[in-house]
PDB file of C-alpha atoms in Angstrom:
ATOM      1  CA  UNK A   1     -32.970 -11.025 -23.006  1.00  0.00           C
ATOM      2  CA  UNK A   2     -29.709  -8.576 -22.641  1.00  0.00           C
ATOM      3  CA  UNK A   3     -25.961 -10.480 -23.610  1.00  0.00           C
ATOM      4  CA  UNK A   4     -24.964  -9.732 -20.364  1.00  0.00           C
ATOM      5  CA  UNK A   5     -27.821 -10.430 -17.869  1.00  0.00           C
ATOM      6  CA  UNK A   6     -28.423 -14.100 -19.346  1.00  0.00           C
ATOM      7  CA  UNK A   7     -27.595 -16.491 -17.821  1.00  0.00           C
ATOM      8  CA  UNK A   8     -28.188 -20.266 -18.569  1.00  0.00           C
ATOM      9  CA  UNK A   9     -31.047 -20.696 -15.749  1.00  0.00           C
ATOM     10  CA  UNK A  10     -32.958 -18.142 -17.561  1.00  0.00           C
ATOM     11  CA  UNK A  11     -32.613 -19.716 -21.056  1.00  0.00           C
ATOM     12  CA  UNK A  12     -35.613 -22.161 -21.989  1.00  0.00           C
ATOM     13  CA  UNK A  13     -34.530 -24.685 -24.844  1.00  0.00           C
ATOM     14  CA  UNK A  14     -35.738 -23.275 -28.493  1.00  0.00           C
ATOM     15  CA  UNK A  15     -34.843 -19.865 -27.038  1.00  0.00           C
ATOM     16  CA  UNK A  16     -33.375 -17.267 -29.592  1.00  0.00           C
ATOM     17  CA  UNK A  17     -30.073 -16.246 -28.669  1.00  0.00           C
ATOM     18  CA  UNK A  18     -29.008 -12.155 -29.049  1.00  0.00           C
ATOM     19  CA  UNK A  19     -26.517 -13.132 -31.502  1.00  0.00           C
ATOM     20  CA  UNK A  20     -29.289 -15.297 -33.215  1.00  0.00           C
ATOM     21  CA  UNK A  21     -27.965 -18.815 -32.626  1.00  0.00           C
ATOM     22  CA  UNK A  22     -30.974 -21.022 -30.547  1.00  0.00           C
ATOM     23  CA  UNK A  23     -30.179 -23.178 -27.340  1.00  0.00           C
ATOM     24  CA  UNK A  24     -30.705 -26.197 -28.183  1.00  0.00           C
ATOM     25  CA  UNK A  25     -29.644 -28.041 -24.687  1.00  0.00           C
ATOM     26  CA  UNK A  26     -26.956 -29.171 -23.165  1.00  0.00           C
ATOM     27  CA  UNK A  27     -24.328 -30.939 -25.341  1.00  0.00           C
ATOM     28  CA  UNK A  28     -23.312 -34.330 -23.968  1.00  0.00           C
ATOM     29  CA  UNK A  29     -20.162 -34.498 -25.170  1.00  0.00           C
ATOM     30  CA  UNK A  30     -19.202 -31.241 -23.055  1.00  0.00           C
ATOM     31  CA  UNK A  31     -22.355 -30.389 -20.561  1.00  0.00           C
ATOM     32  CA  UNK A  32     -21.804 -27.011 -21.960  1.00  0.00           C
ATOM     33  CA  UNK A  33     -24.696 -24.898 -23.483  1.00  0.00           C
ATOM     34  CA  UNK A  34     -25.193 -25.802 -27.341  1.00  0.00           C
ATOM     35  CA  UNK A  35     -26.439 -23.725 -29.836  1.00  0.00           C
ATOM     36  CA  UNK A  36     -27.743 -24.166 -33.790  1.00  0.00           C
ATOM     37  CA  UNK A  37     -27.927 -22.425 -36.196  1.00  0.00           C
ATOM     38  CA  UNK A  38     -31.749 -21.216 -36.839  1.00  0.00           C
ATOM     39  CA  UNK A  39     -31.861 -23.070 -40.151  1.00  0.00           C
ATOM     40  CA  UNK A  40     -29.929 -25.944 -42.022  1.00  0.00           C
ATOM     41  CA  UNK A  41     -27.091 -25.655 -43.934  1.00  0.00           C
ATOM     42  CA  UNK A  42     -28.381 -25.345 -47.482  1.00  0.00           C
ATOM     43  CA  UNK A  43     -28.796 -28.081 -49.394  1.00  0.00           C
ATOM     44  CA  UNK A  44     -27.209 -31.423 -48.982  1.00  0.00           C
ATOM     45  CA  UNK A  45     -24.223 -32.834 -48.326  1.00  0.00           C
ATOM     46  CA  UNK A  46     -22.023 -36.063 -47.956  1.00  0.00           C
ATOM     47  CA  UNK A  47     -20.307 -37.083 -45.236  1.00  0.00           C
ATOM     48  CA  UNK A  48     -16.990 -35.942 -45.692  1.00  0.00           C
ATOM     49  CA  UNK A  49     -18.807 -32.573 -46.887  1.00  0.00           C
ATOM     50  CA  UNK A  50     -20.889 -31.836 -43.896  1.00  0.00           C
ATOM     51  CA  UNK A  51     -17.989 -31.813 -41.996  1.00  0.00           C
ATOM     52  CA  UNK A  52     -16.089 -29.646 -43.961  1.00  0.00           C
ATOM     53  CA  UNK A  53     -18.664 -27.008 -43.953  1.00  0.00           C
ATOM     54  CA  UNK A  54     -19.682 -27.099 -40.341  1.00  0.00           C
ATOM     55  CA  UNK A  55     -15.074 -26.562 -39.676  1.00  0.00           C
ATOM     56  CA  UNK A  56     -15.210 -23.843 -42.434  1.00  0.00           C
ATOM     57  CA  UNK A  57     -18.672 -21.678 -41.152  1.00  0.00           C
ATOM     58  CA  UNK A  58     -18.479 -18.319 -40.116  1.00  0.00           C
ATOM     59  CA  UNK A  59     -21.949 -17.224 -38.777  1.00  0.00           C
ATOM     60  CA  UNK A  60     -23.905 -14.996 -36.499  1.00  0.00           C
ATOM     61  CA  UNK A  61     -20.322 -14.028 -35.434  1.00  0.00           C
ATOM     62  CA  UNK A  62     -19.123 -17.480 -34.520  1.00  0.00           C
ATOM     63  CA  UNK A  63     -16.335 -20.115 -36.006  1.00  0.00           C
ATOM     64  CA  UNK A  64     -16.789 -22.467 -33.999  1.00  0.00           C
ATOM     65  CA  UNK A  65     -19.519 -24.785 -36.008  1.00  0.00           C
ATOM     66  CA  UNK A  66     -19.176 -28.369 -35.853  1.00  0.00           C
ATOM     67  CA  UNK A  67     -21.537 -30.637 -37.087  1.00  0.00           C
ATOM     68  CA  UNK A  68     -22.743 -32.736 -33.782  1.00  0.00           C
ATOM     69  CA  UNK A  69     -22.063 -35.904 -32.411  1.00  0.00           C
ATOM     70  CA  UNK A  70     -24.285 -38.697 -33.081  1.00  0.00           C
ATOM     71  CA  UNK A  71     -25.399 -37.606 -29.718  1.00  0.00           C
ATOM     72  CA  UNK A  72     -25.571 -34.035 -30.309  1.00  0.00           C
ATOM     73  CA  UNK A  73     -27.483 -35.160 -33.213  1.00  0.00           C
ATOM     74  CA  UNK A  74     -29.851 -36.996 -30.990  1.00  0.00           C
ATOM     75  CA  UNK A  75     -30.205 -33.768 -29.039  1.00  0.00           C
ATOM     76  CA  UNK A  76     -31.550 -31.836 -31.640  1.00  0.00           C
ATOM     77  CA  UNK A  77     -34.128 -34.390 -32.426  1.00  0.00           C
ATOM     78  CA  UNK A  78     -35.291 -34.524 -29.137  1.00  0.00           C
ATOM     79  CA  UNK A  79     -35.659 -30.750 -28.366  1.00  0.00           C
ATOM     80  CA  UNK A  80     -36.832 -30.130 -32.492  1.00  0.00           C
ATOM     81  CA  UNK A  81     -40.166 -29.225 -31.845  1.00  0.00           C
ATOM     82  CA  UNK A  82     -39.247 -26.473 -28.554  1.00  0.00           C
ATOM     83  CA  UNK A  83     -39.737 -23.077 -29.193  1.00  0.00           C
ATOM     84  CA  UNK A  84     -37.523 -21.237 -32.229  1.00  0.00           C
ATOM     85  CA  UNK A  85     -36.906 -24.887 -33.113  1.00  0.00           C
ATOM     86  CA  UNK A  86     -39.991 -25.778 -34.081  1.00  0.00           C
ATOM     87  CA  UNK A  87     -40.376 -26.081 -38.004  1.00  0.00           C
ATOM     88  CA  UNK A  88     -36.950 -25.682 -38.888  1.00  0.00           C
ATOM     89  CA  UNK A  89     -36.375 -29.771 -39.458  1.00  0.00           C
ATOM     90  CA  UNK A  90     -37.506 -31.584 -42.503  1.00  0.00           C
ATOM     91  CA  UNK A  91     -38.954 -34.490 -40.896  1.00  0.00           C
ATOM     92  CA  UNK A  92     -40.686 -35.388 -43.977  1.00  0.00           C
ATOM     93  CA  UNK A  93     -38.629 -38.413 -43.877  1.00  0.00           C
ATOM     94  CA  UNK A  94     -37.734 -38.319 -47.019  1.00  0.00           C
ATOM     95  CA  UNK A  95     -34.021 -39.625 -48.290  1.00  0.00           C
ATOM     96  CA  UNK A  96     -31.709 -36.865 -48.362  1.00  0.00           C
ATOM     97  CA  UNK A  97     -33.457 -34.091 -46.834  1.00  0.00           C
ATOM     98  CA  UNK A  98     -35.222 -36.356 -43.891  1.00  0.00           C
ATOM     99  CA  UNK A  99     -31.737 -37.378 -42.691  1.00  0.00           C
ATOM    100  CA  UNK A 100     -29.572 -35.568 -40.575  1.00  0.00           C
ATOM    101  CA  UNK A 101     -25.449 -36.397 -40.750  1.00  0.00           C
ATOM    102  CA  UNK A 102     -23.384 -36.355 -37.274  1.00  0.00           C
ATOM    103  CA  UNK A 103     -19.653 -36.009 -37.179  1.00  0.00           C
ATOM    104  CA  UNK A 104     -19.779 -39.451 -35.881  1.00  0.00           C
ATOM    105  CA  UNK A 105     -18.303 -42.000 -38.110  1.00  0.00           C
ATOM    106  CA  UNK A 106     -20.473 -45.676 -38.708  1.00  0.00           C
ATOM    107  CA  UNK A 107     -18.609 -48.872 -40.170  1.00  0.00           C
ATOM    108  CA  UNK A 108     -15.422 -48.209 -43.105  1.00  0.00           C
ATOM    109  CA  UNK A 109     -16.798 -45.862 -45.696  1.00  0.00           C
ATOM    110  CA  UNK A 110     -20.406 -44.885 -43.075  1.00  0.00           C
ATOM    111  CA  UNK A 111     -21.398 -42.215 -41.848  1.00  0.00           C
ATOM    112  CA  UNK A 112     -23.588 -42.029 -39.316  1.00  0.00           C
ATOM    113  CA  UNK A 113     -26.941 -39.896 -39.645  1.00  0.00           C
ATOM    114  CA  UNK A 114     -30.662 -39.438 -38.059  1.00  0.00           C
ATOM    115  CA  UNK A 115     -33.830 -39.270 -39.094  1.00  0.00           C
ATOM    116  CA  UNK A 116     -35.958 -36.525 -38.243  1.00  0.00           C
ATOM    117  CA  UNK A 117     -39.592 -37.561 -38.870  1.00  0.00           C
ATOM    118  CA  UNK A 118     -38.696 -40.193 -36.593  1.00  0.00           C
ATOM    119  CA  UNK A 119     -35.902 -40.392 -35.104  1.00  0.00           C
ATOM    120  CA  UNK A 120     -34.333 -43.665 -36.707  1.00  0.00           C
ATOM    121  CA  UNK A 121     -30.344 -43.614 -36.158  1.00  0.00           C
ATOM    122  CA  UNK A 122     -28.450 -45.126 -39.065  1.00  0.00           C
ATOM    123  CA  UNK A 123     -25.107 -45.962 -39.293  1.00  0.00           C
ATOM    124  CA  UNK A 124     -25.026 -47.956 -42.308  1.00  0.00           C
ATOM    125  CA  UNK A 125     -25.659 -44.635 -44.515  1.00  0.00           C
ATOM    126  CA  UNK A 126     -22.787 -44.471 -47.240  1.00  0.00           C
ATOM    127  CA  UNK A 127     -20.644 -41.761 -46.877  1.00  0.00           C
ATOM    128  CA  UNK A 128     -20.773 -40.907 -50.152  1.00  0.00           C
ATOM    129  CA  UNK A 129     -24.911 -40.055 -50.162  1.00  0.00           C
ATOM    130  CA  UNK A 130     -26.068 -36.602 -49.241  1.00  0.00           C
ATOM    131  CA  UNK A 131     -28.032 -35.626 -46.349  1.00  0.00           C
ATOM    132  CA  UNK A 132     -28.774 -33.102 -44.025  1.00  0.00           C
ATOM    133  CA  UNK A 133     -26.995 -31.003 -42.081  1.00  0.00           C
ATOM    134  CA  UNK A 134     -27.298 -28.874 -38.705  1.00  0.00           C
ATOM    135  CA  UNK A 135     -24.776 -27.131 -37.472  1.00  0.00           C
ATOM    136  CA  UNK A 136     -23.949 -26.616 -33.290  1.00  0.00           C
ATOM    137  CA  UNK A 137     -21.625 -25.064 -31.374  1.00  0.00           C
TER     138      UNK A 137
END
């Protein structure tokens, strides 16, 4: 697909874009197309570290990546097996790598995460525990 002739109606969830990002669906927050990096951020992060990593990420020619909100994270989960996304998430269910951070805080000193082996959301993960991160824009 050529970048100039690319129209949203021609794109399928899981398609790789010319810039190397992957179309993951429509953001439930902005109602605009949402793109993700092809792989997780390296390593695992505490909640605040994940937010800082995403804020500082400069990848694929973009500087506007962020940790997904809990609703955006669920879109990643729902579409994890589509196209170029298939096999790129840790679905072992193990802690910490099988859990993914969102940018949404849970209750006091906690962050919102989701397990990708079965989609279980968890808002009582202590923010100082480490989990995986997949950035979106």
